[in-house]
mmCIF file of C-alpha atoms in Angstrom:
data_model
loop_
_atom_site.group_PDB
_atom_site.id
_atom_site.type_symbol
_atom_site.label_atom_id
_atom_site.label_comp_id
_atom_site.label_asym_id
_atom_site.label_seq_id
_atom_site.Cartn_x
_atom_site.Cartn_y
_atom_site.Cartn_z
ATOM 1 C CA UNK A 25 55.636 161.579 85.869
ATOM 2 C CA UNK A 26 58.066 164.039 84.335
ATOM 3 C CA UNK A 27 59.643 163.705 80.910
ATOM 4 C CA UNK A 28 62.884 162.629 82.566
ATOM 5 C CA UNK A 29 62.719 160.895 85.908
ATOM 6 C CA UNK A 30 65.667 159.295 87.699
ATOM 7 C CA UNK A 31 65.573 156.220 89.875
ATOM 8 C CA UNK A 32 66.476 155.761 92.674
ATOM 9 C CA UNK A 33 66.012 159.151 94.322
ATOM 10 C CA UNK A 34 68.957 158.439 96.628
ATOM 11 C CA UNK A 35 71.754 155.879 96.663
ATOM 12 C CA UNK A 36 74.498 155.135 99.191
ATOM 13 C CA UNK A 37 77.433 152.871 98.347
ATOM 14 C CA UNK A 38 80.918 152.114 99.600
ATOM 15 C CA UNK A 39 83.980 153.424 97.837
ATOM 16 C CA UNK A 40 85.073 151.016 95.127
ATOM 17 C CA UNK A 41 81.564 149.735 94.413
ATOM 18 C CA UNK A 42 79.645 150.426 91.225
ATOM 19 C CA UNK A 43 76.674 152.790 91.137
ATOM 20 C CA UNK A 44 73.801 152.498 88.677
ATOM 21 C CA UNK A 45 71.164 155.149 88.118
ATOM 22 C CA UNK A 46 68.240 154.929 85.755
ATOM 23 C CA UNK A 47 66.272 157.509 83.829
ATOM 24 C CA UNK A 48 62.875 157.045 82.224
ATOM 25 C CA UNK A 49 61.224 159.436 79.819
ATOM 26 C CA UNK A 50 57.915 159.714 78.029
ATOM 27 C CA UNK A 51 58.293 161.040 74.492
ATOM 28 C CA UNK A 52 60.671 160.507 71.568
ATOM 29 C CA UNK A 53 63.995 162.242 72.037
ATOM 30 C CA UNK A 54 66.776 163.737 69.919
ATOM 31 C CA UNK A 55 69.309 163.040 72.628
ATOM 32 C CA UNK A 56 69.636 162.382 76.338
ATOM 33 C CA UNK A 57 72.306 163.893 78.543
ATOM 34 C CA UNK A 58 73.622 163.170 82.030
ATOM 35 C CA UNK A 59 74.851 165.930 84.331
ATOM 36 C CA UNK A 60 76.450 165.947 87.766
ATOM 37 C CA UNK A 61 75.982 168.636 90.386
ATOM 38 C CA UNK A 62 77.929 169.124 93.577
ATOM 39 C CA UNK A 63 78.605 172.117 95.751
ATOM 40 C CA UNK A 64 82.186 172.412 94.589
ATOM 41 C CA UNK A 65 81.864 172.410 90.815
ATOM 42 C CA UNK A 66 78.234 173.258 90.127
ATOM 43 C CA UNK A 67 76.404 171.540 87.270
ATOM 44 C CA UNK A 68 78.711 169.704 84.881
ATOM 45 C CA UNK A 69 77.945 167.831 81.669
ATOM 46 C CA UNK A 70 78.985 164.155 81.722
ATOM 47 C CA UNK A 71 77.768 162.401 78.578
ATOM 48 C CA UNK A 72 75.424 163.019 75.647
ATOM 49 C CA UNK A 73 73.897 160.011 73.892
ATOM 50 C CA UNK A 74 71.935 160.446 70.677
ATOM 51 C CA UNK A 75 68.704 158.619 69.913
ATOM 52 C CA UNK A 76 70.442 156.366 67.365
ATOM 53 C CA UNK A 77 73.157 155.306 69.829
ATOM 54 C CA UNK A 78 72.851 152.475 72.352
ATOM 55 C CA UNK A 79 75.934 152.837 74.541
ATOM 56 C CA UNK A 80 78.679 155.365 75.280
ATOM 57 C CA UNK A 81 81.666 155.341 77.562
ATOM 58 C CA UNK A 82 83.691 158.095 79.174
ATOM 59 C CA UNK A 83 86.358 157.026 81.649
ATOM 60 C CA UNK A 84 84.572 155.262 84.507
ATOM 61 C CA UNK A 85 81.154 156.229 83.145
ATOM 62 C CA UNK A 86 78.991 154.047 80.946
ATOM 63 C CA UNK A 87 75.631 155.201 79.595
ATOM 64 C CA UNK A 88 73.102 153.034 77.821
ATOM 65 C CA UNK A 89 69.975 154.065 75.975
ATOM 66 C CA UNK A 90 66.978 151.863 75.177
ATOM 67 C CA UNK A 91 64.575 153.874 73.039
ATOM 68 C CA UNK A 92 62.049 151.017 72.913
ATOM 69 C CA UNK A 93 61.723 151.210 76.699
ATOM 70 C CA UNK A 94 62.295 154.973 76.802
ATOM 71 C CA UNK A 95 64.988 154.544 79.406
ATOM 72 C CA UNK A 96 68.668 155.203 80.026
ATOM 73 C CA UNK A 97 71.104 154.107 82.674
ATOM 74 C CA UNK A 98 74.299 155.641 84.023
ATOM 75 C CA UNK A 99 76.889 153.294 85.504
ATOM 76 C CA UNK A 100 79.789 154.633 87.535
ATOM 77 C CA UNK A 101 82.432 151.978 88.115
ATOM 78 C CA UNK A 102 84.913 151.846 90.991
ATOM 79 C CA UNK A 103 83.266 154.787 92.736
ATOM 80 C CA UNK A 104 85.245 157.356 94.719
ATOM 81 C CA UNK A 105 84.248 159.744 97.485
ATOM 82 C CA UNK A 106 84.573 162.555 94.936
ATOM 83 C CA UNK A 107 81.676 161.011 92.965
ATOM 84 C CA UNK A 108 79.317 162.067 95.753
ATOM 85 C CA UNK A 109 76.863 164.400 94.003
ATOM 86 C CA UNK A 110 73.420 164.645 92.471
ATOM 87 C CA UNK A 111 73.078 163.143 89.005
ATOM 88 C CA UNK A 112 70.482 164.387 86.542
ATOM 89 C CA UNK A 113 69.311 163.104 83.196
ATOM 90 C CA UNK A 114 68.052 165.700 80.743
ATOM 91 C CA UNK A 115 66.147 165.107 77.545
ATOM 92 C CA UNK A 116 65.985 167.025 74.312
ATOM 93 C CA UNK A 117 62.630 165.805 73.086
ATOM 94 C CA UNK A 118 61.050 166.462 69.741
ATOM 95 C CA UNK A 119 58.753 169.466 70.003
ATOM 96 C CA UNK A 120 59.477 170.066 73.676
ATOM 97 C CA UNK A 121 61.817 172.198 75.676
ATOM 98 C CA UNK A 122 64.889 170.802 77.375
ATOM 99 C CA UNK A 123 63.858 168.998 80.584
ATOM 100 C CA UNK A 124 65.877 167.859 83.586
ATOM 101 C CA UNK A 125 64.675 165.116 85.901
ATOM 102 C CA UNK A 126 64.578 165.523 89.694
ATOM 103 C CA UNK A 127 67.919 163.745 90.105
ATOM 104 C CA UNK A 128 69.530 160.899 92.030
ATOM 105 C CA UNK A 129 71.545 161.829 95.116
ATOM 106 C CA UNK A 130 74.600 159.575 95.287
ATOM 107 C CA UNK A 131 76.645 159.228 98.460
ATOM 108 C CA UNK A 132 79.933 157.339 98.246
ATOM 109 C CA UNK A 133 81.139 156.389 101.698
ATOM 110 C CA UNK A 134 84.854 155.953 102.445
ATOM 111 C CA UNK B 10 88.850 178.980 78.264
ATOM 112 C CA UNK B 11 86.812 181.198 80.580
ATOM 113 C CA UNK B 12 83.568 179.668 81.794
ATOM 114 C CA UNK B 13 80.091 181.117 82.100
ATOM 115 C CA UNK B 14 80.094 184.074 84.469
ATOM 116 C CA UNK B 15 77.154 185.086 86.626
ATOM 117 C CA UNK B 16 76.567 187.832 89.133
ATOM 118 C CA UNK B 17 75.688 188.365 91.844
ATOM 119 C CA UNK B 18 76.341 185.014 93.521
ATOM 120 C CA UNK B 19 73.865 185.678 96.325
ATOM 121 C CA UNK B 20 70.932 188.034 96.701
ATOM 122 C CA UNK B 21 68.461 188.544 99.522
ATOM 123 C CA UNK B 22 65.408 190.720 98.932
ATOM 124 C CA UNK B 23 61.981 191.370 100.404
ATOM 125 C CA UNK B 24 58.897 190.149 98.568
ATOM 126 C CA UNK B 25 57.525 192.636 96.041
ATOM 127 C CA UNK B 26 61.010 194.042 95.428
ATOM 128 C CA UNK B 27 62.795 193.779 92.084
ATOM 129 C CA UNK B 28 66.003 191.920 91.285
ATOM 130 C CA UNK B 29 68.202 191.413 88.244
ATOM 131 C CA UNK B 30 70.742 188.744 87.401
ATOM 132 C CA UNK B 31 73.525 189.014 84.841
ATOM 133 C CA UNK B 32 75.143 186.306 82.712
ATOM 134 C CA UNK B 33 78.138 186.357 80.379
ATOM 135 C CA UNK B 34 78.320 183.152 78.314
ATOM 136 C CA UNK B 35 81.391 181.446 76.923
ATOM 137 C CA UNK B 36 82.774 183.406 73.997
ATOM 138 C CA UNK B 37 81.367 182.188 70.696
ATOM 139 C CA UNK B 38 78.423 180.328 72.200
ATOM 140 C CA UNK B 39 75.302 181.233 70.257
ATOM 141 C CA UNK B 40 72.765 179.694 72.624
ATOM 142 C CA UNK B 41 72.079 180.924 76.140
ATOM 143 C CA UNK B 42 69.725 179.413 78.701
ATOM 144 C CA UNK B 43 68.289 180.580 82.020
ATOM 145 C CA UNK B 44 67.158 177.938 84.510
ATOM 146 C CA UNK B 45 65.454 178.081 87.883
ATOM 147 C CA UNK B 46 66.474 175.388 90.364
ATOM 148 C CA UNK B 47 64.423 175.059 93.527
ATOM 149 C CA UNK B 48 66.091 173.203 96.396
ATOM 150 C CA UNK B 49 65.867 169.431 95.926
ATOM 151 C CA UNK B 50 64.675 169.637 92.308
ATOM 152 C CA UNK B 51 66.235 169.552 88.879
ATOM 153 C CA UNK B 52 66.785 172.768 86.924
ATOM 154 C CA UNK B 53 63.727 174.092 85.090
ATOM 155 C CA UNK B 54 64.264 175.898 81.807
ATOM 156 C CA UNK B 55 62.888 179.438 81.880
ATOM 157 C CA UNK B 56 64.098 180.833 78.565
ATOM 158 C CA UNK B 57 66.398 179.901 75.695
ATOM 159 C CA UNK B 58 68.045 182.443 73.368
ATOM 160 C CA UNK B 59 69.648 181.730 70.011
ATOM 161 C CA UNK B 60 71.919 184.727 69.449
ATOM 162 C CA UNK B 61 69.617 187.584 70.509
ATOM 163 C CA UNK B 62 66.335 185.899 69.557
ATOM 164 C CA UNK B 63 64.067 183.932 71.893
ATOM 165 C CA UNK B 64 63.733 180.247 70.976
ATOM 166 C CA UNK B 65 61.621 179.080 73.918
ATOM 167 C CA UNK B 66 60.099 181.036 76.797
ATOM 168 C CA UNK B 67 57.096 178.810 77.391
ATOM 169 C CA UNK B 68 57.902 178.312 81.083
ATOM 170 C CA UNK B 69 58.817 181.907 81.875
ATOM 171 C CA UNK B 70 56.228 183.561 84.160
ATOM 172 C CA UNK B 71 55.916 186.590 81.940
ATOM 173 C CA UNK B 72 53.793 188.601 84.367
ATOM 174 C CA UNK B 73 56.834 189.023 86.603
ATOM 175 C CA UNK B 74 59.909 187.655 84.819
ATOM 176 C CA UNK B 75 61.654 189.213 81.846
ATOM 177 C CA UNK B 76 64.907 188.462 80.086
ATOM 178 C CA UNK B 77 66.921 190.010 77.328
ATOM 179 C CA UNK B 78 70.099 189.251 75.443
ATOM 180 C CA UNK B 79 71.358 192.399 73.822
ATOM 181 C CA UNK B 80 73.792 192.010 70.917
ATOM 182 C CA UNK B 81 73.631 188.232 71.281
ATOM 183 C CA UNK B 82 76.190 188.080 74.101
ATOM 184 C CA UNK B 83 75.418 189.054 77.723
ATOM 185 C CA UNK B 84 71.984 188.455 79.174
ATOM 186 C CA UNK B 85 69.962 189.744 82.103
ATOM 187 C CA UNK B 86 67.048 188.091 83.877
ATOM 188 C CA UNK B 87 64.734 190.294 85.929
ATOM 189 C CA UNK B 88 62.030 189.533 88.454
ATOM 190 C CA UNK B 89 59.549 192.286 89.274
ATOM 191 C CA UNK B 90 57.893 191.970 91.752
ATOM 192 C CA UNK B 91 59.425 188.993 93.534
ATOM 193 C CA UNK B 92 57.356 186.434 95.411
ATOM 194 C CA UNK B 93 58.378 184.060 98.187
ATOM 195 C CA UNK B 94 58.212 181.094 95.779
ATOM 196 C CA UNK B 95 60.883 182.696 93.591
ATOM 197 C CA UNK B 96 63.504 181.690 96.159
ATOM 198 C CA UNK B 97 65.810 179.433 94.151
ATOM 199 C CA UNK B 98 69.140 179.229 92.395
ATOM 200 C CA UNK B 99 69.103 180.860 88.960
ATOM 201 C CA UNK B 100 71.496 179.158 86.578
ATOM 202 C CA UNK B 101 72.758 180.456 83.282
ATOM 203 C CA UNK B 102 74.164 178.075 80.672
ATOM 204 C CA UNK B 103 75.498 178.379 77.155
ATOM 205 C CA UNK B 104 76.157 176.045 74.259
ATOM 206 C CA UNK B 105 77.764 176.363 70.862
ATOM 207 C CA UNK B 106 74.579 176.127 68.857
ATOM 208 C CA UNK B 107 70.890 175.423 69.119
ATOM 209 C CA UNK B 108 68.960 172.984 67.014
ATOM 210 C CA UNK B 109 69.233 169.598 68.728
ATOM 211 C CA UNK B 110 70.431 170.691 72.147
ATOM 212 C CA UNK B 111 74.071 169.880 72.770
ATOM 213 C CA UNK B 112 76.387 170.039 75.728
ATOM 214 C CA UNK B 113 75.598 172.952 77.982
ATOM 215 C CA UNK B 114 78.131 174.747 80.142
ATOM 216 C CA UNK B 115 76.723 176.138 83.371
ATOM 217 C CA UNK B 116 77.693 179.119 85.452
ATOM 218 C CA UNK B 117 77.933 178.987 89.260
ATOM 219 C CA UNK B 118 74.407 180.340 89.688
ATOM 220 C CA UNK B 119 72.800 183.101 91.719
ATOM 221 C CA UNK B 120 71.135 182.026 94.947
ATOM 222 C CA UNK B 121 68.062 184.217 95.517
ATOM 223 C CA UNK B 122 66.295 184.366 98.852
ATOM 224 C CA UNK B 123 62.986 186.219 99.005
ATOM 225 C CA UNK B 124 61.859 187.133 102.522
#
């Protein structure tokens, strides 16, 4: 598996529901970042969480990091149609280059 | 604040031809990245510059790809000769500083089609 790998690969939910995406990685990290990509706005940074942090919030986004399990999760609450996009985790790992996972494709249905 | 600029937005070439992409990062950003994103995959880092020096080019296919960042500002990425598998979106990103990688700001990308 890759350094950063998202799960699930694809997710469909109804507007108003919560969406949870997970990211697993293999080696120790300096930080982990989540990005969103859609056709309208390209690739956009969402949240950066450092290795010594466990949880961060930004608006409707909540990111957790469990370094013992080498995993992170991104929760989007009260989803909207505009949240439809691909979501990528990216890791800055010690001694390695910056690596993006293959992404989770989220569809929010009206 | 102006974002990361890239040109051209689209390019179609025949295999074995050459192509060049240009990137202008956000003013004041010391670090510049070039990524290759194949359809359905995450971006793959090709090269990272800190000012005008190369920090990481371990995944750059150096037999056909080259990149430079003159004067620590604009950058160009060149492919010569192109292969069919080079068809992808080439993304440029910049960040304030290197070290532990921080928030990156991405340009709109150049979509390359090699026929």
